[in-house]
XYZ file of C-alpha atoms in Angstrom:
514
model
C 14.816 -35.759 -89.750
C 13.240 -39.278 -90.793
C 15.387 -40.222 -93.638
C 14.152 -41.477 -96.690
C 14.591 -43.384 -100.295
C 12.147 -42.068 -103.489
C 9.584 -44.510 -105.819
C 11.530 -45.999 -108.337
C 9.122 -44.373 -110.428
C 5.730 -42.398 -111.109
C 3.974 -46.153 -111.517
C 6.331 -48.756 -109.913
C 5.031 -49.791 -105.878
C 7.212 -47.764 -103.768
C 8.345 -51.067 -101.304
C 9.120 -54.415 -102.325
C 6.076 -55.878 -100.057
C 2.424 -54.314 -99.530
C 3.197 -54.121 -96.321
C 0.769 -50.578 -95.118
C 1.944 -47.176 -93.510
C 1.090 -48.898 -90.346
C 4.350 -51.424 -90.378
C 6.183 -49.066 -92.384
C 5.493 -45.528 -90.949
C 5.338 -44.518 -95.319
C 2.707 -43.516 -97.399
C 3.043 -44.346 -100.671
C 0.652 -41.760 -103.188
C 0.526 -40.319 -106.510
C -0.905 -36.941 -108.081
C -1.918 -36.228 -111.166
C 1.241 -33.850 -112.188
C 4.445 -32.752 -110.030
C 4.233 -29.225 -108.468
C 4.894 -26.640 -110.407
C 6.653 -24.871 -107.470
C 7.963 -25.702 -104.151
C 7.064 -21.626 -103.427
C 3.274 -21.278 -102.000
C 2.925 -18.330 -102.944
C 3.359 -19.266 -106.792
C 1.593 -22.463 -106.417
C -0.598 -23.037 -109.300
C -2.611 -26.728 -109.650
C -4.221 -28.995 -106.964
C -1.148 -31.110 -106.417
C 1.123 -27.715 -105.698
C -1.356 -26.803 -103.465
C -1.497 -30.563 -101.971
C 1.521 -30.049 -101.402
C 2.217 -26.988 -100.050
C -0.193 -27.501 -96.939
C 2.244 -30.749 -95.715
C 5.533 -28.350 -96.564
C 4.181 -25.205 -94.332
C 1.367 -24.110 -91.924
C -0.989 -21.450 -92.275
C -1.804 -19.112 -89.660
C -5.249 -20.364 -89.434
C -6.772 -24.297 -90.906
C -10.111 -25.136 -92.310
C -12.316 -27.523 -89.811
C -15.721 -28.985 -89.313
C -18.578 -26.776 -89.899
C -17.049 -23.859 -91.999
C -15.433 -22.966 -89.317
C -12.004 -22.321 -88.476
C -8.990 -23.482 -86.104
C -5.784 -22.355 -85.077
C -2.572 -22.657 -86.743
C -0.059 -20.772 -86.333
C -1.813 -18.475 -84.797
C -3.862 -19.624 -81.270
C -6.193 -17.260 -81.651
C -7.398 -14.024 -83.947
C -9.782 -10.967 -83.365
C -11.447 -9.431 -86.755
C -11.582 -5.677 -85.313
C -13.323 -4.436 -88.728
C -13.252 -5.221 -92.083
C -9.719 -4.315 -92.409
C -8.155 -4.742 -89.032
C -7.309 -8.155 -87.662
C -5.046 -9.350 -85.020
C -3.485 -13.038 -85.340
C -1.684 -13.976 -81.559
C 1.099 -16.522 -82.854
C 2.049 -19.678 -81.024
C 5.588 -19.881 -79.111
C 6.221 -23.556 -79.656
C 6.451 -23.457 -83.547
C 9.939 -23.708 -85.404
C 11.084 -23.779 -88.698
C 12.994 -27.261 -90.301
C 16.017 -26.078 -89.428
C 15.348 -24.611 -85.487
C 14.954 -21.256 -86.357
C 11.525 -20.296 -84.020
C 8.303 -18.911 -85.947
C 8.199 -15.188 -84.180
C 5.672 -12.714 -85.143
C 8.337 -11.577 -86.845
C 8.753 -14.231 -88.703
C 5.413 -14.859 -89.709
C 4.824 -10.832 -90.335
C 8.587 -10.913 -93.031
C 6.763 -13.821 -95.352
C 3.034 -12.597 -95.302
C 4.666 -8.849 -96.009
C 6.040 -11.369 -99.223
C 2.813 -12.963 -100.356
C 1.635 -9.454 -100.472
C 4.241 -7.229 -102.061
C 3.427 -6.696 -105.996
C 6.863 -7.796 -106.821
C 6.480 -11.631 -105.346
C 3.666 -11.357 -108.545
C 1.741 -14.031 -106.228
C -1.930 -14.780 -108.244
C -2.857 -14.952 -104.393
C -2.179 -11.963 -103.131
C -5.896 -10.755 -103.975
C -7.542 -14.080 -103.132
C -5.845 -12.954 -99.154
C -4.989 -10.008 -98.905
C -7.788 -8.212 -101.453
C -7.154 -5.555 -103.993
C -5.690 -2.908 -102.055
C -2.005 -1.947 -100.010
C -1.513 -4.076 -97.494
C 0.237 -3.482 -93.387
C 1.388 -6.129 -91.607
C 2.994 -5.491 -88.554
C 4.434 -7.607 -85.328
C 5.203 -7.777 -81.802
C 7.455 -10.166 -80.862
C 6.889 -9.442 -77.438
C 3.164 -10.014 -77.270
C 3.496 -12.988 -79.652
C 0.747 -10.747 -82.330
C 0.730 -9.678 -86.075
C -1.525 -7.039 -86.725
C -2.578 -7.053 -90.221
C -4.393 -3.496 -91.994
C -6.068 -3.260 -95.433
C -6.610 -0.023 -97.272
C -9.644 -2.109 -98.929
C -11.873 -3.745 -96.053
C -11.724 -7.449 -97.421
C -13.938 -9.560 -94.949
C -12.910 -13.089 -96.061
C -9.287 -12.756 -94.708
C -9.013 -15.096 -92.530
C -10.147 -17.751 -94.649
C -7.578 -16.685 -96.709
C -4.860 -16.815 -94.304
C -6.176 -20.976 -93.841
C -5.465 -22.106 -97.586
C -1.529 -23.815 -98.421
C -0.488 -20.954 -100.688
C -0.547 -18.403 -98.182
C 2.256 -20.464 -96.067
C 4.303 -19.112 -94.065
C 7.499 -19.677 -95.341
C 10.724 -19.174 -93.214
C 13.803 -16.978 -92.955
C 16.261 -19.845 -94.723
C 13.182 -19.693 -97.582
C 12.770 -15.870 -98.209
C 16.214 -15.179 -98.137
C 17.091 -18.569 -101.416
C 13.981 -17.381 -103.415
C 15.336 -19.998 -106.205
C 15.858 -22.604 -103.666
C 12.902 -22.023 -102.238
C 11.276 -22.144 -106.228
C 13.681 -25.507 -105.833
C 12.243 -26.743 -103.471
C 16.198 -27.484 -102.653
C 15.956 -25.210 -99.373
C 16.619 -27.449 -96.027
C 15.333 -24.637 -93.326
C 12.435 -22.856 -95.485
C 9.288 -24.960 -93.956
C 7.731 -24.096 -91.214
C 5.122 -27.295 -91.403
C 5.065 -30.884 -90.589
C 7.731 -32.157 -93.376
C 10.346 -31.108 -95.295
C 11.660 -31.922 -99.046
C 13.501 -35.465 -99.238
C 13.969 -35.400 -102.141
C 12.635 -34.179 -105.589
C 13.120 -36.247 -109.308
C 11.149 -33.783 -111.500
C 8.490 -36.496 -113.366
C 9.198 -39.151 -111.167
C 8.927 -39.127 -107.822
C 8.959 -36.705 -104.042
C 9.848 -37.731 -100.871
C 8.515 -35.454 -97.914
C 10.250 -36.578 -94.463
C 7.979 -36.349 -91.289
C 10.007 -33.089 -89.018
C 11.019 -34.982 -85.853
C 11.272 -31.564 -83.638
C 7.388 -30.622 -85.700
C 5.149 -29.834 -82.303
C 2.497 -27.223 -83.832
C -0.336 -29.383 -84.881
C -3.952 -27.825 -84.744
C -6.470 -28.320 -82.103
C -9.327 -29.812 -84.582
C -12.991 -29.672 -83.379
C -12.830 -33.675 -83.772
C -9.614 -34.737 -82.887
C -7.689 -37.108 -84.953
C -6.002 -40.228 -83.860
C -3.001 -42.135 -85.258
C -0.014 -41.258 -85.637
C 1.305 -38.817 -88.760
C 2.946 -40.889 -91.847
C 7.328 -40.707 -90.934
C 7.623 -40.275 -94.913
C 4.927 -39.846 -97.715
C 6.387 -40.912 -100.870
C 4.330 -39.455 -104.541
C 5.232 -41.310 -108.078
C 3.357 -39.016 -110.987
C 0.788 -40.712 -112.759
C -2.808 -39.193 -114.511
C -3.903 -43.320 -115.291
C -6.792 -43.402 -112.451
C -7.241 -47.075 -113.054
C -3.868 -47.939 -112.605
C -3.967 -45.828 -109.879
C -6.720 -48.057 -108.850
C -4.904 -51.699 -109.066
C -2.315 -50.525 -107.028
C -4.356 -49.202 -104.230
C -6.132 -52.754 -104.245
C -3.052 -54.430 -104.503
C -2.081 -52.941 -101.965
C 1.196 -51.044 -103.600
C -0.228 -47.815 -102.851
C -1.802 -46.278 -99.547
C -3.732 -43.215 -101.260
C -4.999 -42.439 -104.206
C -7.853 -39.213 -105.951
C -10.020 -40.373 -108.360
C -12.226 -38.583 -110.751
C -13.482 -41.296 -112.617
C -16.691 -42.982 -111.154
C -16.211 -46.133 -113.137
C -12.540 -46.272 -111.369
C -15.079 -45.012 -108.129
C -16.753 -47.847 -108.849
C -14.203 -50.529 -108.508
C -13.880 -50.008 -104.381
C -17.511 -50.284 -103.935
C -17.028 -53.871 -103.046
C -14.287 -52.983 -100.604
C -15.099 -52.111 -97.169
C -10.916 -52.109 -95.684
C -10.931 -49.574 -97.888
C -12.248 -45.431 -96.881
C -13.502 -43.465 -99.126
C -14.320 -40.024 -99.017
C -16.296 -37.905 -101.795
C -15.814 -34.262 -102.159
C -17.347 -31.742 -104.872
C -13.482 -30.970 -105.714
C -13.756 -28.077 -108.055
C -16.107 -26.165 -110.256
C -16.151 -26.546 -114.231
C -17.246 -23.166 -116.443
C -15.569 -21.468 -118.751
C -13.393 -18.775 -119.107
C -12.989 -16.123 -122.180
C -9.277 -14.781 -123.280
C -11.154 -11.102 -123.307
C -6.946 -9.290 -123.983
C -6.865 -6.855 -127.162
C -6.404 -8.383 -130.303
C -8.563 -11.961 -128.971
C -11.547 -13.367 -130.702
C -13.500 -13.210 -128.407
C -12.253 -9.334 -126.809
C -15.278 -7.057 -127.387
C -18.100 -9.952 -128.575
C -19.688 -10.653 -126.312
C -22.318 -12.155 -129.028
C -20.019 -14.377 -129.981
C -18.839 -15.519 -126.252
C -23.051 -16.047 -125.507
C -22.598 -18.018 -129.098
C -20.300 -20.256 -126.804
C -22.140 -20.951 -123.918
C -25.339 -21.656 -126.403
C -23.151 -23.878 -128.122
C -22.647 -25.835 -124.516
C -24.926 -27.888 -123.492
C -24.623 -28.400 -119.691
C -26.367 -31.828 -119.241
C -24.403 -33.286 -122.641
C -21.256 -32.051 -120.808
C -21.827 -33.135 -117.498
C -21.935 -36.857 -118.779
C -18.806 -37.128 -120.423
C -17.354 -35.284 -117.052
C -18.717 -36.736 -114.375
C -21.485 -39.744 -116.102
C -23.652 -37.607 -114.752
C -22.913 -37.756 -111.566
C -22.266 -34.059 -110.724
C -24.271 -31.192 -109.779
C -24.919 -29.115 -112.987
C -24.239 -25.349 -112.338
C -25.792 -22.012 -111.909
C -22.374 -19.893 -111.660
C -19.112 -20.258 -110.947
C -19.827 -22.367 -107.430
C -21.718 -24.440 -106.037
C -25.441 -24.568 -104.799
C -24.426 -24.815 -101.166
C -22.509 -21.746 -101.399
C -24.106 -18.612 -99.394
C -24.884 -16.504 -102.337
C -25.027 -18.444 -104.940
C -27.272 -17.489 -108.233
C -29.490 -20.802 -108.615
C -31.627 -18.388 -111.114
C -31.687 -20.640 -114.300
C -33.726 -17.979 -116.490
C -30.215 -15.838 -116.343
C -28.304 -18.619 -118.717
C -29.047 -18.433 -122.245
C -30.588 -22.420 -123.691
C -29.121 -24.057 -125.723
C -29.586 -23.239 -128.994
C -26.764 -25.076 -131.375
C -28.341 -23.247 -134.551
C -27.976 -20.250 -133.168
C -24.491 -20.289 -131.787
C -24.174 -21.424 -135.518
C -25.023 -18.596 -137.179
C -22.676 -16.723 -135.231
C -19.783 -18.646 -134.827
C -19.414 -19.422 -138.181
C -16.479 -18.151 -139.798
C -14.888 -17.566 -136.700
C -11.064 -18.700 -137.318
C -8.348 -18.572 -134.764
C -9.442 -19.459 -131.909
C -6.464 -21.744 -130.018
C -8.809 -23.589 -126.778
C -5.973 -25.409 -124.212
C -7.348 -28.618 -122.604
C -6.067 -29.649 -119.152
C -4.911 -33.833 -119.153
C -5.135 -33.933 -115.434
C -7.310 -36.978 -115.575
C -9.745 -38.355 -118.246
C -12.565 -36.316 -117.323
C -11.055 -32.749 -117.781
C -9.294 -33.996 -121.400
C -12.935 -35.066 -122.693
C -14.515 -31.956 -121.449
C -11.872 -30.397 -123.229
C -12.916 -32.592 -126.252
C -16.118 -32.062 -125.925
C -15.604 -27.925 -125.526
C -13.572 -28.739 -128.951
C -16.837 -30.871 -130.695
C -19.247 -28.116 -130.217
C -17.251 -24.911 -131.310
C -16.042 -26.733 -134.639
C -19.437 -28.046 -135.259
C -20.307 -24.324 -134.923
C -18.609 -23.547 -137.541
C -15.871 -22.158 -135.715
C -12.067 -22.834 -136.590
C -10.406 -24.169 -133.554
C -6.768 -25.631 -132.293
C -7.031 -27.439 -129.679
C -3.764 -27.887 -127.461
C -3.621 -29.897 -124.093
C -0.765 -29.662 -121.267
C -0.534 -31.354 -117.768
C -1.583 -29.607 -115.289
C 0.259 -27.216 -113.451
C 1.445 -26.032 -117.055
C -2.218 -25.402 -118.003
C -2.210 -23.005 -114.622
C 1.044 -21.395 -115.630
C -0.157 -21.043 -118.730
C -3.189 -19.226 -117.835
C -2.106 -17.306 -115.116
C 0.922 -15.663 -117.415
C -1.725 -13.354 -118.676
C -0.563 -12.892 -122.399
C -0.299 -16.615 -123.130
C -1.763 -17.151 -126.181
C -5.275 -19.447 -125.713
C -8.694 -17.690 -126.277
C -11.101 -20.275 -124.351
C -11.004 -22.680 -121.166
C -12.653 -24.486 -118.989
C -11.598 -23.991 -115.449
C -12.165 -26.622 -112.709
C -11.440 -23.894 -110.304
C -11.072 -25.251 -106.545
C -11.999 -22.373 -104.374
C -10.737 -23.917 -101.219
C -11.865 -20.295 -99.027
C -15.187 -21.847 -99.020
C -16.802 -18.354 -100.451
C -18.908 -17.437 -103.511
C -16.244 -14.264 -103.784
C -12.782 -16.284 -104.541
C -14.547 -17.695 -107.442
C -15.627 -13.878 -108.944
C -12.752 -13.181 -108.947
C -10.814 -15.073 -111.170
C -13.444 -13.513 -114.020
C -14.296 -10.029 -112.013
C -11.378 -7.239 -111.426
C -8.246 -7.338 -111.951
C -5.991 -9.447 -115.199
C -3.410 -11.890 -113.667
C -0.742 -9.675 -115.045
C -2.233 -6.545 -113.236
C -1.595 -8.296 -109.721
C -5.510 -9.251 -110.359
C -7.048 -13.332 -110.299
C -8.867 -12.263 -112.621
C -7.638 -14.914 -115.993
C -10.102 -13.409 -118.629
C -8.759 -9.765 -118.337
C -12.841 -8.720 -119.124
C -13.850 -5.128 -117.905
C -16.731 -5.025 -116.233
C -16.678 -2.458 -113.954
C -20.592 -2.403 -112.735
C -19.529 -6.678 -111.640
C -16.266 -4.959 -109.688
C -17.992 -2.355 -108.038
C -20.570 -5.280 -106.864
C -18.008 -7.339 -105.646
C -16.101 -4.545 -103.729
C -19.479 -3.938 -101.971
C -19.571 -7.510 -100.942
C -15.857 -7.570 -99.854
C -16.362 -5.060 -97.693
C -19.984 -5.264 -95.146
C -20.454 -7.505 -93.100
C -24.534 -8.259 -93.172
C -24.747 -11.272 -94.417
C -27.721 -9.843 -96.594
C -26.043 -7.069 -98.176
C -23.515 -9.238 -98.672
C -25.649 -11.451 -100.313
C -27.003 -8.785 -102.494
C -23.981 -7.359 -103.731
C -22.414 -10.885 -104.674
C -25.739 -11.702 -106.429
C -25.776 -8.090 -108.536
C -21.712 -8.937 -109.275
C -22.563 -12.681 -110.581
C -25.280 -10.751 -113.161
C -22.911 -9.090 -114.766
C -21.343 -11.837 -115.761
C -25.053 -13.431 -117.594
C -25.188 -10.102 -119.058
C -21.731 -10.094 -120.709
C -21.609 -13.795 -121.206
C -18.018 -13.288 -119.140
C -18.711 -17.285 -118.276
C -20.677 -20.678 -118.917
C -21.206 -22.662 -115.577
C -20.514 -26.295 -116.559
C -20.816 -28.942 -113.897
C -19.351 -29.520 -110.568
C -16.517 -31.975 -109.879
C -16.780 -34.880 -107.545
C -13.722 -35.970 -106.307
C -13.706 -39.258 -104.340
C -10.062 -40.394 -102.191
C -9.718 -43.639 -101.477
C -6.969 -45.031 -98.538
C -5.777 -48.434 -97.613
C -7.282 -49.631 -93.840
C -4.094 -48.483 -92.086
C -4.915 -44.618 -93.167
C -7.084 -42.683 -92.039
C -7.623 -38.935 -93.736
C -10.340 -36.115 -92.454
C -12.840 -34.162 -94.842
C -13.987 -30.196 -93.901
C -17.085 -29.322 -95.682
C -15.651 -30.314 -99.251
C -11.891 -29.655 -98.272
C -8.998 -32.611 -98.003
C -6.887 -31.306 -95.824
C -3.666 -33.722 -96.520
C -2.110 -32.557 -92.929
C -4.699 -34.892 -91.486
C -3.379 -38.102 -92.934
C -2.672 -40.181 -89.327
C -1.283 -43.743 -89.669
C -2.930 -46.751 -87.280
C -6.284 -44.898 -86.561
C -9.545 -47.465 -85.884
């Protein structure tokens, strides 16, 4: 194991010189919030997913052209929409040296699928039905059988939240949550030091052999150490990148990105990181429960172009659904959305009281977007209380189900790459009932259409079903589409990273590639 020393603070340089990772073997970066958990099944927020991708290997990995490649699995077969077999590589081991056998993989997947784990990612990976996972160690295979068909299972087994937890981690759930179990990790890195609110240090495993075979081979060497600070100040992070005190930054602020245009030695990777749309808490007793008229009024109060100007300085796509237009099966019919009509919105919303809005302070863009939503609601006459919280708290709050909130706009990070993985955020069982639906909406027509799409392998039939599911959202005014959320990754001259479509895999960081 490589030893490491944590950064002194979130905004301080992690070394006494500006030597790059090619000389030091260390990559210095920041996240916008602390990881919510070191247990991948409990991960909330992009910063947590990114850390999980470094600590835990998945069966499959995203690759170029919306394809998958092997991770811990060397081969896989989709026998039907409910039967899948994975062949597990024989050279993988846990961070304590335990071999990663088919049984180790199966035990981790069973835990993710177990309702007692209360993971919001179970349904994203396996669907709504019961899951049976069996292992054959002699053949090195794992078989997943689903009670209800779910064609996107392979894509789900490529997201960090499905990462394989080793036996030592399964035996110590509290330590797993805190990141203090040395043998819990199946991926290339381990947690060397964690100081909540300040910094985290990850160390490369010297015995790690399970690197994926991507269609374009990675060049260079993985960093031996990753030092992570915490900061939401993108201007300061940009200063540190330019000064050589940080090697990797993530920027949603277009003004910050402009500062790198005259820096040809720096690498920039632009992706549509997530999609922003309004979601309502429709649980009994909340102001928007059983009130599609009020939800529609919120949609009429919002000017998508004005939101986009604040959120991205008009650099992003204005949405017509929960996913960008590049996704298969996405609605592109703008006539399904209500027109911007502040006067009509005011007639419905004037006098509505007790509305609680939660804003995400992940960056200035999300904070400004929350301010815009607050302004248009109060201008329409609604009594609104706004609370702003950090990224981890935002996601953990709305994932609790019974929390005290009424309206939010999500930055929906769809790492699966299928529209169904966003539709079930607002259709189907609520989070407290084991689903992924933050709104707890009751939409049986939408549920049936979503289930139909997930049960077929015919592309045209699937799109027809997903289109019907989206129409129900607009008929019920369950969502208000806003805009895409561009994110630019900037790395120093010595560091490169791979992007697969709009997905950035931090485990592909390489030092010294030319």
